[in-house]
PDB file of C-alpha atoms in Angstrom:
ATOM      1  CA  UNK W   1      32.975  26.516 -24.027  1.00 55.00           C
ATOM      2  CA  UNK W   2      33.051  23.503 -21.780  1.00 63.00           C
ATOM      3  CA  UNK W   3      36.657  22.928 -20.823  1.00 89.00           C
ATOM      4  CA  UNK W   4      36.154  19.645 -18.961  1.00 95.00           C
ATOM      5  CA  UNK W   5      33.845  17.048 -20.470  1.00 96.00           C
ATOM      6  CA  UNK W   6      32.641  14.262 -18.193  1.00 97.00           C
ATOM      7  CA  UNK W   7      30.908  11.000 -19.049  1.00 97.00           C
ATOM      8  CA  UNK W   8      28.709   9.158 -18.456  1.00 97.00           C
ATOM      9  CA  UNK W   9      26.019  11.406 -17.033  1.00 97.00           C
ATOM     10  CA  UNK W  10      24.736   8.537 -14.913  1.00 97.00           C
ATOM     11  CA  UNK W  11      26.010   5.078 -14.063  1.00 98.00           C
ATOM     12  CA  UNK W  12      24.457   2.059 -12.402  1.00 98.00           C
ATOM     13  CA  UNK W  13      26.763  -0.605 -11.012  1.00 98.00           C
ATOM     14  CA  UNK W  14      26.204  -3.730  -8.987  1.00 98.00           C
ATOM     15  CA  UNK W  15      27.785  -4.057  -5.573  1.00 97.00           C
ATOM     16  CA  UNK W  16      31.333  -5.316  -5.902  1.00 97.00           C
ATOM     17  CA  UNK W  17      31.673  -4.080  -9.481  1.00 97.00           C
ATOM     18  CA  UNK W  18      33.993  -1.471 -10.935  1.00 98.00           C
ATOM     19  CA  UNK W  19      32.716   2.044 -11.582  1.00 98.00           C
ATOM     20  CA  UNK W  20      34.517   3.998 -14.292  1.00 98.00           C
ATOM     21  CA  UNK W  21      34.006   7.693 -14.973  1.00 98.00           C
ATOM     22  CA  UNK W  22      35.856   9.504 -17.722  1.00 98.00           C
ATOM     23  CA  UNK W  23      36.863  13.110 -18.254  1.00 98.00           C
ATOM     24  CA  UNK W  24      38.549  14.975 -21.065  1.00 98.00           C
ATOM     25  CA  UNK W  25      40.005  18.443 -20.993  1.00 96.00           C
ATOM     26  CA  UNK W  26      40.983  20.996 -23.594  1.00 92.00           C
ATOM     27  CA  UNK W  27      43.232  23.483 -21.842  1.00 89.00           C
ATOM     28  CA  UNK W  28      46.790  22.148 -21.911  1.00 88.00           C
ATOM     29  CA  UNK W  29      47.725  24.602 -19.157  1.00 85.00           C
ATOM     30  CA  UNK W  30      45.731  22.564 -16.632  1.00 88.00           C
ATOM     31  CA  UNK W  31      48.110  20.835 -14.257  1.00 86.00           C
ATOM     32  CA  UNK W  32      46.009  19.602 -11.354  1.00 88.00           C
ATOM     33  CA  UNK W  33      43.116  17.178 -11.655  1.00 93.00           C
ATOM     34  CA  UNK W  34      41.018  16.363  -8.580  1.00 93.00           C
ATOM     35  CA  UNK W  35      37.915  14.229  -8.217  1.00 96.00           C
ATOM     36  CA  UNK W  36      35.165  15.205  -5.829  1.00 96.00           C
ATOM     37  CA  UNK W  37      32.290  13.208  -4.348  1.00 97.00           C
ATOM     38  CA  UNK W  38      29.053  14.958  -3.464  1.00 97.00           C
ATOM     39  CA  UNK W  39      26.109  13.608  -1.513  1.00 96.00           C
ATOM     40  CA  UNK W  40      22.696  15.326  -1.753  1.00 93.00           C
ATOM     41  CA  UNK W  41      22.530  18.537   0.254  1.00 91.00           C
ATOM     42  CA  UNK W  42      26.257  18.502   0.993  1.00 94.00           C
ATOM     43  CA  UNK W  43      29.311  20.198  -0.407  1.00 94.00           C
ATOM     44  CA  UNK W  44      31.804  18.281  -2.549  1.00 96.00           C
ATOM     45  CA  UNK W  45      34.485  16.303  -0.746  1.00 94.00           C
ATOM     46  CA  UNK W  46      37.904  15.642  -2.257  1.00 92.00           C
ATOM     47  CA  UNK W  47      38.447  11.989  -3.143  1.00 94.00           C
ATOM     48  CA  UNK W  48      41.766  11.888  -4.928  1.00 93.00           C
ATOM     49  CA  UNK W  49      43.846  14.142  -7.152  1.00 91.00           C
ATOM     50  CA  UNK W  50      46.641  13.764  -9.674  1.00 91.00           C
ATOM     51  CA  UNK W  51      49.299  15.849 -11.362  1.00 88.00           C
ATOM     52  CA  UNK W  52      50.288  15.251 -15.019  1.00 86.00           C
ATOM     53  CA  UNK W  53      53.725  13.926 -14.119  1.00 87.00           C
ATOM     54  CA  UNK W  54      52.259  10.548 -13.153  1.00 90.00           C
ATOM     55  CA  UNK W  55      49.991   8.257 -15.144  1.00 94.00           C
ATOM     56  CA  UNK W  56      48.201   6.632 -12.242  1.00 96.00           C
ATOM     57  CA  UNK W  57      47.453   7.267  -8.597  1.00 95.00           C
ATOM     58  CA  UNK W  58      45.724   4.895  -6.219  1.00 96.00           C
ATOM     59  CA  UNK W  59      44.208   5.538  -2.824  1.00 94.00           C
ATOM     60  CA  UNK W  60      42.319   2.627  -1.348  1.00 96.00           C
ATOM     61  CA  UNK W  61      39.542   1.617  -3.747  1.00 97.00           C
ATOM     62  CA  UNK W  62      39.918   4.774  -5.824  1.00 97.00           C
ATOM     63  CA  UNK W  63      42.336   5.054  -8.752  1.00 97.00           C
ATOM     64  CA  UNK W  64      42.941   7.901 -11.192  1.00 96.00           C
ATOM     65  CA  UNK W  65      44.356   7.034 -14.596  1.00 96.00           C
ATOM     66  CA  UNK W  66      45.846   9.941 -16.524  1.00 96.00           C
ATOM     67  CA  UNK W  67      46.690  10.134 -20.230  1.00 95.00           C
ATOM     68  CA  UNK W  68      48.441  13.414 -20.910  1.00 93.00           C
ATOM     69  CA  UNK W  69      48.761  12.966 -24.683  1.00 94.00           C
ATOM     70  CA  UNK W  70      45.055  12.239 -25.038  1.00 95.00           C
ATOM     71  CA  UNK W  71      44.131  14.905 -22.472  1.00 95.00           C
ATOM     72  CA  UNK W  72      41.974  12.416 -20.640  1.00 97.00           C
ATOM     73  CA  UNK W  73      41.701  11.138 -17.096  1.00 97.00           C
ATOM     74  CA  UNK W  74      39.411   8.692 -15.409  1.00 98.00           C
ATOM     75  CA  UNK W  75      38.279   7.559 -11.983  1.00 98.00           C
ATOM     76  CA  UNK W  76      38.003   3.884 -11.190  1.00 98.00           C
ATOM     77  CA  UNK W  77      36.144   2.761  -8.087  1.00 98.00           C
ATOM     78  CA  UNK W  78      36.953  -0.842  -7.284  1.00 98.00           C
ATOM     79  CA  UNK W  79      34.606  -3.084  -5.291  1.00 98.00           C
ATOM     80  CA  UNK W  80      31.854  -0.471  -5.520  1.00 98.00           C
ATOM     81  CA  UNK W  81      29.556  -0.285  -2.495  1.00 98.00           C
ATOM     82  CA  UNK W  82      26.049   1.131  -2.023  1.00 97.00           C
ATOM     83  CA  UNK W  83      27.613   3.820   0.177  1.00 97.00           C
ATOM     84  CA  UNK W  84      29.515   5.029  -2.883  1.00 98.00           C
ATOM     85  CA  UNK W  85      26.230   6.120  -4.460  1.00 98.00           C
ATOM     86  CA  UNK W  86      26.720   9.853  -5.001  1.00 97.00           C
ATOM     87  CA  UNK W  87      27.507  12.400  -7.684  1.00 97.00           C
ATOM     88  CA  UNK W  88      31.120  12.484  -8.801  1.00 98.00           C
ATOM     89  CA  UNK W  89      32.754  15.519 -10.344  1.00 97.00           C
ATOM     90  CA  UNK W  90      36.071  15.693 -12.104  1.00 97.00           C
ATOM     91  CA  UNK W  91      37.811  19.036 -12.135  1.00 95.00           C
ATOM     92  CA  UNK W  92      40.924  20.726 -13.434  1.00 92.00           C
ATOM     93  CA  UNK W  93      42.901  23.773 -12.490  1.00 88.00           C
ATOM     94  CA  UNK W  94      46.011  25.639 -13.428  1.00 81.00           C
ATOM     95  CA  UNK W  95      48.681  26.371 -10.883  1.00 68.00           C
ATOM     96  CA  UNK W  96      50.325  29.709 -10.525  1.00 51.00           C
ATOM     97  CA  UNK W  97      52.223  31.995  -8.204  1.00 44.00           C
ATOM     98  CA  UNK W  98      51.927  31.567  -4.483  1.00 42.00           C
ATOM     99  CA  UNK W  99      49.151  33.650  -3.014  1.00 41.00           C
ATOM    100  CA  UNK W 100      46.297  32.437  -5.147  1.00 46.00           C
ATOM    101  CA  UNK W 101      44.495  35.324  -6.672  1.00 43.00           C
ATOM    102  CA  UNK W 102      42.537  33.977  -9.584  1.00 45.00           C
ATOM    103  CA  UNK W 103      44.861  31.014  -9.948  1.00 61.00           C
ATOM    104  CA  UNK W 104      43.866  27.551  -8.849  1.00 77.00           C
ATOM    105  CA  UNK W 105      40.303  28.103 -10.003  1.00 85.00           C
ATOM    106  CA  UNK W 106      38.630  24.761 -10.482  1.00 89.00           C
ATOM    107  CA  UNK W 107      36.781  24.001 -13.688  1.00 91.00           C
ATOM    108  CA  UNK W 108      34.296  21.221 -13.040  1.00 95.00           C
ATOM    109  CA  UNK W 109      32.839  18.574 -15.282  1.00 96.00           C
ATOM    110  CA  UNK W 110      29.066  18.242 -15.346  1.00 95.00           C
ATOM    111  CA  UNK W 111      29.023  15.348 -12.906  1.00 97.00           C
ATOM    112  CA  UNK W 112      28.157  11.660 -12.918  1.00 98.00           C
ATOM    113  CA  UNK W 113      25.380  10.257 -10.774  1.00 98.00           C
ATOM    114  CA  UNK W 114      26.578   6.868  -9.566  1.00 98.00           C
ATOM    115  CA  UNK W 115      24.118   4.351  -8.197  1.00 98.00           C
ATOM    116  CA  UNK W 116      25.471   1.146  -6.693  1.00 98.00           C
ATOM    117  CA  UNK W 117      22.790  -1.506  -6.300  1.00 96.00           C
ATOM    118  CA  UNK W 118      23.055  -3.917  -3.359  1.00 94.00           C
TER     119      UNK W 118
ATOM    120  CA  UNK D   1      41.706  17.835   8.405  1.00 74.00           C
ATOM    121  CA  UNK D   2      40.846  21.191   6.919  1.00 83.00           C
ATOM    122  CA  UNK D   3      37.272  22.145   7.747  1.00 91.00           C
ATOM    123  CA  UNK D   4      35.205  24.806   6.024  1.00 95.00           C
ATOM    124  CA  UNK D   5      31.972  25.828   7.693  1.00 96.00           C
ATOM    125  CA  UNK D   6      29.073  27.682   6.105  1.00 97.00           C
ATOM    126  CA  UNK D   7      26.239  29.439   7.844  1.00 97.00           C
ATOM    127  CA  UNK D   8      23.325  29.340   7.527  1.00 97.00           C
ATOM    128  CA  UNK D   9      22.739  25.967   5.925  1.00 96.00           C
ATOM    129  CA  UNK D  10      19.264  26.943   4.757  1.00 96.00           C
ATOM    130  CA  UNK D  11      17.514  30.267   4.462  1.00 96.00           C
ATOM    131  CA  UNK D  12      14.076  31.202   3.211  1.00 96.00           C
ATOM    132  CA  UNK D  13      13.195  34.839   2.758  1.00 94.00           C
ATOM    133  CA  UNK D  14      10.932  37.203   0.904  1.00 96.00           C
ATOM    134  CA  UNK D  15      11.773  38.777  -2.429  1.00 96.00           C
ATOM    135  CA  UNK D  16      13.686  42.023  -2.032  1.00 96.00           C
ATOM    136  CA  UNK D  17      15.515  40.936   1.100  1.00 95.00           C
ATOM    137  CA  UNK D  18      19.303  40.916   1.321  1.00 96.00           C
ATOM    138  CA  UNK D  19      20.841  37.696   2.588  1.00 97.00           C
ATOM    139  CA  UNK D  20      24.333  37.203   4.010  1.00 97.00           C
ATOM    140  CA  UNK D  21      26.114  33.844   3.897  1.00 97.00           C
ATOM    141  CA  UNK D  22      29.237  33.217   5.946  1.00 97.00           C
ATOM    142  CA  UNK D  23      32.124  30.932   5.050  1.00 96.00           C
ATOM    143  CA  UNK D  24      34.711  30.131   7.704  1.00 96.00           C
ATOM    144  CA  UNK D  25      37.890  28.109   7.641  1.00 94.00           C
ATOM    145  CA  UNK D  26      37.884  26.545  11.091  1.00 93.00           C
ATOM    146  CA  UNK D  27      41.374  25.151  11.492  1.00 90.00           C
ATOM    147  CA  UNK D  28      43.463  26.927   8.901  1.00 90.00           C
ATOM    148  CA  UNK D  29      44.003  30.347   7.416  1.00 89.00           C
ATOM    149  CA  UNK D  30      42.722  30.959   3.921  1.00 88.00           C
ATOM    150  CA  UNK D  31      44.049  33.880   1.886  1.00 82.00           C
ATOM    151  CA  UNK D  32      41.791  32.801  -0.950  1.00 87.00           C
ATOM    152  CA  UNK D  33      38.234  31.519  -0.844  1.00 92.00           C
ATOM    153  CA  UNK D  34      35.939  30.678  -3.720  1.00 94.00           C
ATOM    154  CA  UNK D  35      32.177  31.039  -4.066  1.00 96.00           C
ATOM    155  CA  UNK D  36      30.144  28.682  -6.251  1.00 96.00           C
ATOM    156  CA  UNK D  37      26.543  28.369  -7.263  1.00 97.00           C
ATOM    157  CA  UNK D  38      24.927  25.039  -8.006  1.00 95.00           C
ATOM    158  CA  UNK D  39      21.492  24.426  -9.508  1.00 92.00           C
ATOM    159  CA  UNK D  40      19.703  21.094  -8.892  1.00 89.00           C
ATOM    160  CA  UNK D  41      21.418  18.183 -10.603  1.00 88.00           C
ATOM    161  CA  UNK D  42      23.955  20.477 -12.194  1.00 92.00           C
ATOM    162  CA  UNK D  43      27.622  21.189 -11.769  1.00 94.00           C
ATOM    163  CA  UNK D  44      29.268  23.859  -9.669  1.00 94.00           C
ATOM    164  CA  UNK D  45      29.655  27.235 -11.318  1.00 94.00           C
ATOM    165  CA  UNK D  46      32.366  29.504  -9.978  1.00 93.00           C
ATOM    166  CA  UNK D  47      30.982  32.918  -9.151  1.00 95.00           C
ATOM    167  CA  UNK D  48      33.973  34.708  -7.692  1.00 94.00           C
ATOM    168  CA  UNK D  49      37.358  34.418  -6.054  1.00 91.00           C
ATOM    169  CA  UNK D  50      37.609  36.102  -2.684  1.00 88.00           C
ATOM    170  CA  UNK D  51      40.996  37.427  -1.608  1.00 85.00           C
ATOM    171  CA  UNK D  52      41.697  38.489   1.953  1.00 84.00           C
ATOM    172  CA  UNK D  53      42.155  42.223   2.202  1.00 83.00           C
ATOM    173  CA  UNK D  54      41.352  43.011  -1.415  1.00 85.00           C
ATOM    174  CA  UNK D  55      38.468  43.125  -3.844  1.00 88.00           C
ATOM    175  CA  UNK D  56      36.945  39.918  -5.084  1.00 91.00           C
ATOM    176  CA  UNK D  57      37.420  38.790  -8.659  1.00 91.00           C
ATOM    177  CA  UNK D  58      34.126  37.957 -10.323  1.00 94.00           C
ATOM    178  CA  UNK D  59      33.586  35.525 -13.172  1.00 93.00           C
ATOM    179  CA  UNK D  60      32.139  36.786 -16.402  1.00 93.00           C
ATOM    180  CA  UNK D  61      28.399  37.260 -16.212  1.00 94.00           C
ATOM    181  CA  UNK D  62      28.230  37.491 -12.402  1.00 95.00           C
ATOM    182  CA  UNK D  63      26.848  40.801 -11.163  1.00 94.00           C
ATOM    183  CA  UNK D  64      29.237  42.121  -8.540  1.00 93.00           C
ATOM    184  CA  UNK D  65      26.662  44.626  -7.250  1.00 95.00           C
ATOM    185  CA  UNK D  66      24.210  41.782  -6.798  1.00 96.00           C
ATOM    186  CA  UNK D  67      26.601  39.385  -5.083  1.00 97.00           C
ATOM    187  CA  UNK D  68      28.752  41.333  -2.634  1.00 96.00           C
ATOM    188  CA  UNK D  69      31.795  39.510  -1.318  1.00 94.00           C
ATOM    189  CA  UNK D  70      33.852  40.541   1.682  1.00 91.00           C
ATOM    190  CA  UNK D  71      36.957  38.705   2.887  1.00 90.00           C
ATOM    191  CA  UNK D  72      37.873  40.720   5.937  1.00 83.00           C
ATOM    192  CA  UNK D  73      39.989  38.129   7.737  1.00 90.00           C
ATOM    193  CA  UNK D  74      42.033  35.033   6.990  1.00 90.00           C
ATOM    194  CA  UNK D  75      39.232  32.804   8.256  1.00 93.00           C
ATOM    195  CA  UNK D  76      36.039  34.493   7.092  1.00 94.00           C
ATOM    196  CA  UNK D  77      34.498  35.404   3.769  1.00 94.00           C
ATOM    197  CA  UNK D  78      30.912  36.540   3.334  1.00 96.00           C
ATOM    198  CA  UNK D  79      28.605  36.546   0.339  1.00 97.00           C
ATOM    199  CA  UNK D  80      25.664  38.948   0.437  1.00 97.00           C
ATOM    200  CA  UNK D  81      22.905  38.478  -2.084  1.00 97.00           C
ATOM    201  CA  UNK D  82      21.385  41.928  -2.341  1.00 96.00           C
ATOM    202  CA  UNK D  83      17.700  42.494  -3.095  1.00 96.00           C
ATOM    203  CA  UNK D  84      17.239  38.792  -3.695  1.00 95.00           C
ATOM    204  CA  UNK D  85      14.618  37.585  -6.143  1.00 95.00           C
ATOM    205  CA  UNK D  86      13.244  34.090  -6.855  1.00 95.00           C
ATOM    206  CA  UNK D  87      15.743  33.572  -9.677  1.00 95.00           C
ATOM    207  CA  UNK D  88      18.542  33.888  -7.094  1.00 96.00           C
ATOM    208  CA  UNK D  89      17.281  30.755  -5.361  1.00 96.00           C
ATOM    209  CA  UNK D  90      20.079  28.217  -5.513  1.00 96.00           C
ATOM    210  CA  UNK D  91      22.648  26.221  -3.550  1.00 96.00           C
ATOM    211  CA  UNK D  92      25.643  28.407  -2.728  1.00 98.00           C
ATOM    212  CA  UNK D  93      28.899  26.713  -1.765  1.00 97.00           C
ATOM    213  CA  UNK D  94      32.214  28.158  -0.665  1.00 97.00           C
ATOM    214  CA  UNK D  95      35.645  26.603  -0.675  1.00 95.00           C
ATOM    215  CA  UNK D  96      39.065  27.477   0.662  1.00 92.00           C
ATOM    216  CA  UNK D  97      42.629  26.328   0.157  1.00 84.00           C
ATOM    217  CA  UNK D  98      44.972  25.539   3.013  1.00 81.00           C
ATOM    218  CA  UNK D  99      48.285  26.661   1.542  1.00 75.00           C
ATOM    219  CA  UNK D 100      50.219  25.155   4.436  1.00 75.00           C
ATOM    220  CA  UNK D 101      48.254  21.927   4.637  1.00 74.00           C
ATOM    221  CA  UNK D 102      49.105  18.501   3.244  1.00 73.00           C
ATOM    222  CA  UNK D 103      49.400  18.108  -0.505  1.00 69.00           C
ATOM    223  CA  UNK D 104      51.811  18.872  -3.317  1.00 69.00           C
ATOM    224  CA  UNK D 105      52.714  22.515  -2.732  1.00 68.00           C
ATOM    225  CA  UNK D 106      51.359  24.768  -4.190  1.00 68.00           C
ATOM    226  CA  UNK D 107      48.579  22.452  -5.293  1.00 75.00           C
ATOM    227  CA  UNK D 108      46.839  22.005  -1.982  1.00 77.00           C
ATOM    228  CA  UNK D 109      43.223  21.075  -2.620  1.00 82.00           C
ATOM    229  CA  UNK D 110      40.152  23.207  -2.195  1.00 87.00           C
ATOM    230  CA  UNK D 111      38.040  22.203   0.785  1.00 91.00           C
ATOM    231  CA  UNK D 112      34.334  22.833   0.470  1.00 95.00           C
ATOM    232  CA  UNK D 113      31.692  23.867   2.943  1.00 96.00           C
ATOM    233  CA  UNK D 114      28.369  22.058   3.102  1.00 96.00           C
ATOM    234  CA  UNK D 115      26.584  24.789   1.227  1.00 96.00           C
ATOM    235  CA  UNK D 116      23.704  27.155   1.858  1.00 97.00           C
ATOM    236  CA  UNK D 117      20.344  26.500   0.283  1.00 97.00           C
ATOM    237  CA  UNK D 118      18.730  29.846  -0.489  1.00 97.00           C
ATOM    238  CA  UNK D 119      15.037  29.987  -1.277  1.00 96.00           C
ATOM    239  CA  UNK D 120      13.478  33.321  -2.219  1.00 96.00           C
ATOM    240  CA  UNK D 121       9.695  33.477  -2.086  1.00 94.00           C
TER     241      UNK D 121
END
């Protein structure tokens, strides 16, 4: 059962355009939604994250839009640049008691390969 | 910022060999670390949650005798792939949470290492 569905699988955007990646989740207990950027041969790097108590969060050129009732969230990359070409993963996790344990496990979407043409 | 370091970054070895991968949090203490496996052009699959001073919690379908995890200190977790075979070849990535770092407590993000590419011949 795939708990976080991500689309599109790949995306080609022209420099200066807007890149939009969408994710949908099923588990209503999820309460933390980060986006990660991964370059080939590297580990994922956190881009931006959101909690369900806000509908939008913006950091620089990156914006997360969150729709709790629809159980959907999306990443918008404004003024896309060739250096943004990478694989983007949405993820979701469920908070819990301090100390971790098995809480805070991230469930990842399948990823979106973004190519920004110069 | 929080830095997670993995070593080695790439290892090639013969079938039947055991391989140890280290994951270190360089500038913070991590009571919990996570180990992932990633196949080419695929997503990250959580293998296990590593807790300092206690046994790791493995995800369903992951052989705990095959993938031994030790989290002996607040800055180091190790993953040992025992008697590795070609099907174990993959990209292994660890992550750690800085509970006292910036972020909405207790939702501090996971910081990832740069991964270890394991190739079994």
